[in-house]
mmCIF file of C-alpha atoms and ligand atoms in Angstrom:
data_model
loop_
_atom_site.group_PDB
_atom_site.id
_atom_site.type_symbol
_atom_site.label_atom_id
_atom_site.label_comp_id
_atom_site.label_asym_id
_atom_site.label_seq_id
_atom_site.Cartn_x
_atom_site.Cartn_y
_atom_site.Cartn_z
ATOM 1 C CA MET A 1 73.351 70.700 149.658
ATOM 2 C CA ARG A 2 73.632 74.520 149.859
ATOM 3 C CA LYS A 3 76.927 75.633 150.679
ATOM 4 C CA ASN A 4 79.017 78.573 150.136
ATOM 5 C CA ILE A 5 81.320 78.305 147.162
ATOM 6 C CA VAL A 6 83.586 80.928 145.486
ATOM 7 C CA ALA A 7 84.689 80.165 142.187
ATOM 8 C CA GLY A 8 87.887 81.760 139.654
ATOM 9 C CA ASN A 9 86.962 81.549 136.288
ATOM 10 C CA TRP A 10 90.014 82.384 134.686
ATOM 11 C CA LYS A 11 88.895 82.871 132.076
ATOM 12 C CA MET A 12 91.473 82.562 128.689
ATOM 13 C CA ASN A 13 95.048 84.244 130.736
ATOM 14 C CA LEU A 14 97.230 82.646 132.095
ATOM 15 C CA ASN A 15 100.000 81.014 130.589
ATOM 16 C CA ARG A 16 101.214 77.821 132.772
ATOM 17 C CA VAL A 17 103.605 79.151 134.834
ATOM 18 C CA LYS A 18 101.779 82.009 136.078
ATOM 19 C CA GLY A 19 98.345 79.442 136.993
ATOM 20 C CA ILE A 20 100.305 77.631 138.566
ATOM 21 C CA ALA A 21 101.680 80.155 140.784
ATOM 22 C CA LEU A 22 98.434 82.060 141.058
ATOM 23 C CA VAL A 23 97.480 78.449 142.819
ATOM 24 C CA GLU A 24 99.818 77.361 144.663
ATOM 25 C CA ASP A 25 100.167 81.859 146.152
ATOM 26 C CA ILE A 26 96.189 81.190 147.289
ATOM 27 C CA LEU A 27 96.604 77.595 148.822
ATOM 28 C CA LYS A 28 99.367 79.084 151.518
ATOM 29 C CA ARG A 29 96.947 82.280 152.581
ATOM 30 C CA LEU A 30 93.791 79.745 152.560
ATOM 31 C CA SER A 31 93.844 79.849 156.376
ATOM 32 C CA ALA A 32 92.935 75.685 157.941
ATOM 33 C CA GLU A 33 89.638 76.650 158.577
ATOM 34 C CA ASN A 34 88.285 77.662 155.270
ATOM 35 C CA LYS A 35 84.916 76.534 154.929
ATOM 36 C CA THR A 36 84.283 77.761 151.534
ATOM 37 C CA GLU A 37 83.922 76.003 149.070
ATOM 38 C CA VAL A 38 86.907 77.099 146.560
ATOM 39 C CA ILE A 39 87.165 76.128 142.326
ATOM 40 C CA PHE A 40 89.774 77.651 140.749
ATOM 41 C CA ALA A 41 88.357 76.971 136.781
ATOM 42 C CA PRO A 42 91.484 77.548 133.840
ATOM 43 C CA SER A 43 91.868 76.573 130.319
ATOM 44 C CA PHE A 44 91.704 73.515 129.531
ATOM 45 C CA VAL A 45 95.933 72.824 128.838
ATOM 46 C CA HIS A 46 95.827 73.762 132.986
ATOM 47 C CA LEU A 47 92.914 71.278 134.153
ATOM 48 C CA TYR A 48 95.223 68.649 134.823
ATOM 49 C CA LYS A 49 98.006 70.174 137.137
ATOM 50 C CA VAL A 50 95.338 72.288 138.616
ATOM 51 C CA ALA A 51 93.331 69.195 139.721
ATOM 52 C CA LYS A 52 96.901 67.549 141.000
ATOM 53 C CA LEU A 53 97.779 71.387 143.133
ATOM 54 C CA CYS A 54 94.336 70.630 144.654
ATOM 55 C CA GLU A 55 93.564 67.114 145.592
ATOM 56 C CA ASN A 56 95.063 67.684 149.332
ATOM 57 C CA THR A 57 92.922 71.133 150.814
ATOM 58 C CA ALA A 58 89.756 70.818 151.494
ATOM 59 C CA ASN A 59 87.338 71.876 149.785
ATOM 60 C CA VAL A 60 89.095 73.126 147.025
ATOM 61 C CA PHE A 61 88.184 72.109 142.799
ATOM 62 C CA ALA A 62 89.058 72.743 139.936
ATOM 63 C CA ALA A 63 86.864 73.332 137.215
ATOM 64 C CA SER A 64 86.265 72.529 133.871
ATOM 65 C CA GLN A 65 85.075 76.613 131.852
ATOM 66 C CA ASP A 66 83.382 74.700 129.096
ATOM 67 C CA CYS A 67 82.256 71.292 127.642
ATOM 68 C CA SER A 68 81.470 69.331 124.001
ATOM 69 C CA ALA A 69 77.826 68.178 124.001
ATOM 70 C CA SER A 70 78.847 65.133 122.109
ATOM 71 C CA GLU A 71 80.328 62.586 123.564
ATOM 72 C CA LYS A 72 83.581 61.746 121.178
ATOM 73 C CA GLY A 73 84.441 61.296 117.633
ATOM 74 C CA ALA A 74 85.219 63.603 114.963
ATOM 75 C CA PHE A 75 85.491 67.272 116.716
ATOM 76 C CA THR A 76 88.613 69.025 115.951
ATOM 77 C CA GLY A 77 88.837 71.210 119.440
ATOM 78 C CA GLU A 78 86.841 70.292 121.236
ATOM 79 C CA VAL A 79 87.210 68.893 124.775
ATOM 80 C CA SER A 80 85.098 66.111 126.546
ATOM 81 C CA ALA A 81 83.444 65.780 130.036
ATOM 82 C CA GLU A 82 85.404 62.583 129.707
ATOM 83 C CA MET A 83 88.812 64.554 129.283
ATOM 84 C CA ILE A 84 87.440 66.591 131.953
ATOM 85 C CA ALA A 85 86.859 64.633 134.267
ATOM 86 C CA SER A 86 89.671 62.466 133.504
ATOM 87 C CA CYS A 87 92.185 65.591 134.369
ATOM 88 C CA GLY A 88 90.452 65.767 137.881
ATOM 89 C CA ALA A 89 88.236 68.554 137.827
ATOM 90 C CA ARG A 90 85.061 68.284 139.879
ATOM 91 C CA TYR A 91 83.029 71.660 138.493
ATOM 92 C CA VAL A 92 82.698 72.019 134.928
ATOM 93 C CA ILE A 93 81.158 76.039 134.117
ATOM 94 C CA LEU A 94 78.329 75.531 131.317
ATOM 95 C CA GLY A 95 76.343 79.450 129.644
ATOM 96 C CA HIS A 96 79.039 81.504 130.730
ATOM 97 C CA SER A 97 76.887 84.476 128.822
ATOM 98 C CA GLU A 98 80.269 84.584 126.737
ATOM 99 C CA ARG A 99 80.051 81.167 125.781
ATOM 100 C CA ARG A 100 75.650 82.188 124.906
ATOM 101 C CA VAL A 101 77.102 85.600 123.186
ATOM 102 C CA ASN A 102 80.153 84.126 121.213
ATOM 103 C CA PHE A 103 79.652 80.592 119.954
ATOM 104 C CA ARG A 104 75.804 80.616 119.659
ATOM 105 C CA GLU A 105 75.190 78.127 122.578
ATOM 106 C CA THR A 106 71.022 77.763 122.842
ATOM 107 C CA ASN A 107 69.568 76.926 126.365
ATOM 108 C CA GLU A 108 69.261 73.172 124.047
ATOM 109 C CA LEU A 109 73.118 73.193 123.269
ATOM 110 C CA LEU A 110 73.680 73.738 126.891
ATOM 111 C CA LYS A 111 71.455 70.639 127.893
ATOM 112 C CA SER A 112 73.240 68.215 125.911
ATOM 113 C CA LYS A 113 76.375 69.199 128.161
ATOM 114 C CA ILE A 114 74.874 68.468 130.827
ATOM 115 C CA ARG A 115 73.561 65.738 130.366
ATOM 116 C CA GLN A 116 77.382 64.897 129.527
ATOM 117 C CA ALA A 117 78.794 66.698 132.248
ATOM 118 C CA PHE A 118 76.573 64.408 134.274
ATOM 119 C CA ALA A 119 77.045 61.093 132.296
ATOM 120 C CA ASN A 120 80.808 61.459 133.946
ATOM 121 C CA ASN A 121 80.156 62.887 137.487
ATOM 122 C CA LEU A 122 80.415 66.080 137.237
ATOM 123 C CA GLU A 123 78.787 68.581 139.182
ATOM 124 C CA VAL A 124 77.553 71.512 136.546
ATOM 125 C CA ILE A 125 77.467 75.101 138.043
ATOM 126 C CA PHE A 126 74.999 76.530 135.112
ATOM 127 C CA CYS A 127 75.215 80.356 134.085
ATOM 128 C CA CYS A 128 72.366 82.535 133.367
ATOM 129 C CA GLY A 129 71.552 86.268 133.294
ATOM 130 C CA GLU A 130 70.127 89.109 131.041
ATOM 131 C CA SER A 131 71.740 91.592 128.962
ATOM 132 C CA LEU A 132 71.120 95.244 130.085
ATOM 133 C CA GLU A 133 68.766 95.870 127.373
ATOM 134 C CA GLN A 134 66.552 92.907 128.597
ATOM 135 C CA ARG A 135 66.787 93.930 132.360
ATOM 136 C CA GLN A 136 65.486 98.446 130.481
ATOM 137 C CA SER A 137 63.108 96.593 129.506
ATOM 138 C CA LEU A 138 61.666 94.776 132.182
ATOM 139 C CA VAL A 139 61.886 91.311 130.622
ATOM 140 C CA HIS A 140 65.500 90.279 132.467
ATOM 141 C CA PHE A 141 62.918 87.845 135.324
ATOM 142 C CA GLU A 142 61.227 86.453 132.272
ATOM 143 C CA TRP A 143 64.364 85.882 130.706
ATOM 144 C CA ILE A 144 66.452 84.147 133.189
ATOM 145 C CA LYS A 145 63.200 82.412 134.119
ATOM 146 C CA SER A 146 63.636 80.755 130.663
ATOM 147 C CA GLN A 147 67.797 80.404 130.242
ATOM 148 C CA ILE A 148 66.281 77.756 133.758
ATOM 149 C CA SER A 149 63.103 76.214 132.211
ATOM 150 C CA GLU A 150 64.693 75.489 129.173
ATOM 151 C CA SER A 151 68.441 74.533 130.474
ATOM 152 C CA LEU A 152 67.447 72.117 134.215
ATOM 153 C CA PHE A 153 63.555 71.289 133.865
ATOM 154 C CA HIS A 154 63.825 68.318 132.612
ATOM 155 C CA LEU A 155 65.775 67.314 135.016
ATOM 156 C CA SER A 156 65.548 65.012 138.046
ATOM 157 C CA ALA A 157 65.647 66.250 141.308
ATOM 158 C CA ALA A 158 68.134 64.178 142.555
ATOM 159 C CA GLU A 159 70.482 65.290 139.271
ATOM 160 C CA LEU A 160 69.564 69.366 140.244
ATOM 161 C CA ALA A 161 70.879 68.134 143.118
ATOM 162 C CA LYS A 162 74.636 68.691 141.445
ATOM 163 C CA ILE A 163 73.835 72.647 140.139
ATOM 164 C CA VAL A 164 74.899 75.278 141.233
ATOM 165 C CA ILE A 165 73.401 78.892 139.731
ATOM 166 C CA ALA A 166 75.271 81.616 139.041
ATOM 167 C CA TYR A 167 73.475 84.513 138.085
ATOM 168 C CA GLU A 168 76.231 86.643 136.062
ATOM 169 C CA PRO A 169 74.220 90.009 134.545
ATOM 170 C CA ILE A 170 75.420 90.638 131.906
ATOM 171 C CA TRP A 171 75.403 94.016 131.971
ATOM 172 C CA ALA A 172 78.085 93.554 135.050
ATOM 173 C CA ILE A 173 80.611 91.280 133.472
ATOM 174 C CA GLY A 174 84.257 92.555 133.151
ATOM 175 C CA THR A 175 81.997 96.653 133.453
ATOM 176 C CA GLY A 176 83.102 97.132 136.427
ATOM 177 C CA VAL A 177 79.945 97.697 136.751
ATOM 178 C CA THR A 178 78.927 95.747 139.922
ATOM 179 C CA ALA A 179 74.905 94.786 140.571
ATOM 180 C CA SER A 180 74.187 96.057 143.544
ATOM 181 C CA SER A 181 73.148 93.969 146.262
ATOM 182 C CA ASP A 182 69.748 94.926 146.488
ATOM 183 C CA GLN A 183 69.425 93.826 143.099
ATOM 184 C CA ALA A 184 71.267 90.738 142.917
ATOM 185 C CA GLN A 185 68.975 89.530 145.747
ATOM 186 C CA GLU A 186 66.084 90.356 144.367
ATOM 187 C CA VAL A 187 66.913 88.083 141.636
ATOM 188 C CA HIS A 188 68.176 85.641 144.025
ATOM 189 C CA SER A 189 65.235 85.061 145.258
ATOM 190 C CA PHE A 190 63.505 84.619 141.977
ATOM 191 C CA ILE A 191 65.468 81.817 141.059
ATOM 192 C CA ARG A 192 64.954 80.222 144.344
ATOM 193 C CA GLY A 193 61.313 80.336 143.548
ATOM 194 C CA VAL A 194 61.603 79.085 140.169
ATOM 195 C CA ILE A 195 63.339 76.044 141.766
ATOM 196 C CA GLU A 196 60.546 75.897 144.063
ATOM 197 C CA GLU A 197 57.464 76.201 141.873
ATOM 198 C CA GLN A 198 58.975 73.290 140.023
ATOM 199 C CA TYR A 199 60.694 71.165 142.691
ATOM 200 C CA GLY A 200 59.780 72.061 146.011
ATOM 201 C CA GLY A 201 61.075 73.747 148.668
ATOM 202 C CA GLU A 202 63.476 71.881 150.138
ATOM 203 C CA VAL A 203 65.994 71.344 146.512
ATOM 204 C CA SER A 204 65.427 74.821 146.142
ATOM 205 C CA GLN A 205 66.675 75.470 150.156
ATOM 206 C CA ASN A 206 69.475 73.196 149.284
ATOM 207 C CA THR A 207 70.422 75.005 146.082
ATOM 208 C CA SER A 208 73.620 77.715 145.963
ATOM 209 C CA ILE A 209 72.920 80.571 144.071
ATOM 210 C CA LEU A 210 76.242 82.966 143.339
ATOM 211 C CA TYR A 211 76.710 85.990 142.262
ATOM 212 C CA GLY A 212 79.108 87.132 139.104
ATOM 213 C CA GLY A 213 79.892 90.603 137.550
ATOM 214 C CA SER A 214 82.297 92.709 138.716
ATOM 215 C CA CYS A 215 82.903 91.310 142.193
ATOM 216 C CA ASN A 216 85.038 91.841 143.796
ATOM 217 C CA SER A 217 86.754 92.293 147.792
ATOM 218 C CA VAL A 218 85.523 95.118 148.655
ATOM 219 C CA ASN A 219 81.656 94.002 147.584
ATOM 220 C CA ALA A 220 81.892 90.651 148.055
ATOM 221 C CA VAL A 221 80.656 90.760 152.212
ATOM 222 C CA GLU A 222 77.950 93.073 151.331
ATOM 223 C CA LEU A 223 76.984 90.564 148.587
ATOM 224 C CA PHE A 224 77.865 87.407 150.351
ATOM 225 C CA SER A 225 75.412 89.059 153.564
ATOM 226 C CA GLN A 226 72.419 88.546 151.757
ATOM 227 C CA LYS A 227 70.206 86.080 152.234
ATOM 228 C CA ASP A 228 69.772 84.314 148.697
ATOM 229 C CA ILE A 229 73.273 84.359 147.852
ATOM 230 C CA ASP A 230 75.779 81.886 148.841
ATOM 231 C CA GLY A 231 78.699 82.860 146.904
ATOM 232 C CA GLY A 232 80.268 84.120 144.145
ATOM 233 C CA LEU A 233 81.657 83.201 140.474
ATOM 234 C CA ILE A 234 84.442 85.684 139.725
ATOM 235 C CA GLY A 235 86.694 86.749 136.754
ATOM 236 C CA GLY A 236 88.758 89.533 136.946
ATOM 237 C CA ALA A 237 89.455 89.171 140.680
ATOM 238 C CA SER A 238 89.885 85.928 140.772
ATOM 239 C CA LEU A 239 93.287 86.517 138.392
ATOM 240 C CA SER A 240 94.445 87.822 141.744
ATOM 241 C CA ALA A 241 95.772 85.889 145.044
ATOM 242 C CA GLU A 242 95.286 87.986 147.447
ATOM 243 C CA ASN A 243 91.588 89.376 146.690
ATOM 244 C CA PHE A 244 90.158 86.200 145.844
ATOM 245 C CA VAL A 245 90.824 85.209 149.208
ATOM 246 C CA ALA A 246 89.780 87.933 150.217
ATOM 247 C CA ILE A 247 86.609 87.127 148.864
ATOM 248 C CA THR A 248 86.466 83.775 149.660
ATOM 249 C CA ASN A 249 87.446 84.883 153.599
ATOM 250 C CA SER A 250 83.885 86.928 152.111
ATOM 251 C CA PHE A 251 81.423 85.531 154.187
HETATM 252 P P1 PGA B 1 84.216 88.917 136.592
HETATM 253 O O1 PGA B 1 83.915 88.050 135.391
HETATM 254 O O2 PGA B 1 84.083 88.954 137.843
HETATM 255 O O3 PGA B 1 85.379 89.874 135.563
HETATM 256 O O4 PGA B 1 83.151 90.551 136.003
HETATM 257 C C1 PGA B 1 82.670 87.487 135.900
HETATM 258 C C2 PGA B 1 82.268 86.577 135.515
HETATM 259 O O5 PGA B 1 82.246 86.292 134.330
HETATM 260 O O6 PGA B 1 82.012 84.519 135.747
#
């Protein structure tokens, strides 16, 4: 079901003490009437503790930032979807541009990761988005469509209901240059159209599509007021309780 979501992608930040303090601070600041789904995506090593802290607060969940494409076995350093689920996480972020670029993750590999996530009852936050060069050469729509179709279109409609899409233009991530609300809305509406073409209007209207890329407590209100933007995947600003809670209150 389509819902408003704000997810904090901590990336490789915060040690155990600081991570726990941040979650506790945010939970204290969240209003009792909070209707936004709030997600924390810490590093794997904090996942169990963060999930535990979220356990008794409605609409608050933990996510991992990745999972292995394999079920189990001799993959030193990898973390399986089963392990993540057993820590109490509800979501896994897959296909973040930092994974695609730095770790050469392909659309095909992401299909296997999604399979592992679903086999362990995890929901997926699936990231897509173009580079600056792709936008400048006007191939960004085609690129985003291929990321979505190649990794997701083998799924049934029931499976797609367990996918949240995050549109994250690479040129806006960690740069302080956010997409304008018009630019973001244009791509979100395009993504919803791509889902509609394949799965029909009901499924596309029920898909949550988040924006990510220098989203902060100042620009979130305008971004989230756009018709096809259902929330945000937040990097830098998710490391401050004050900013993150302000973003969750921006609907
Ligand atoms: P940013 O990162 O908010 O720091 O730009 C967003 C993301 O990479 O998910």
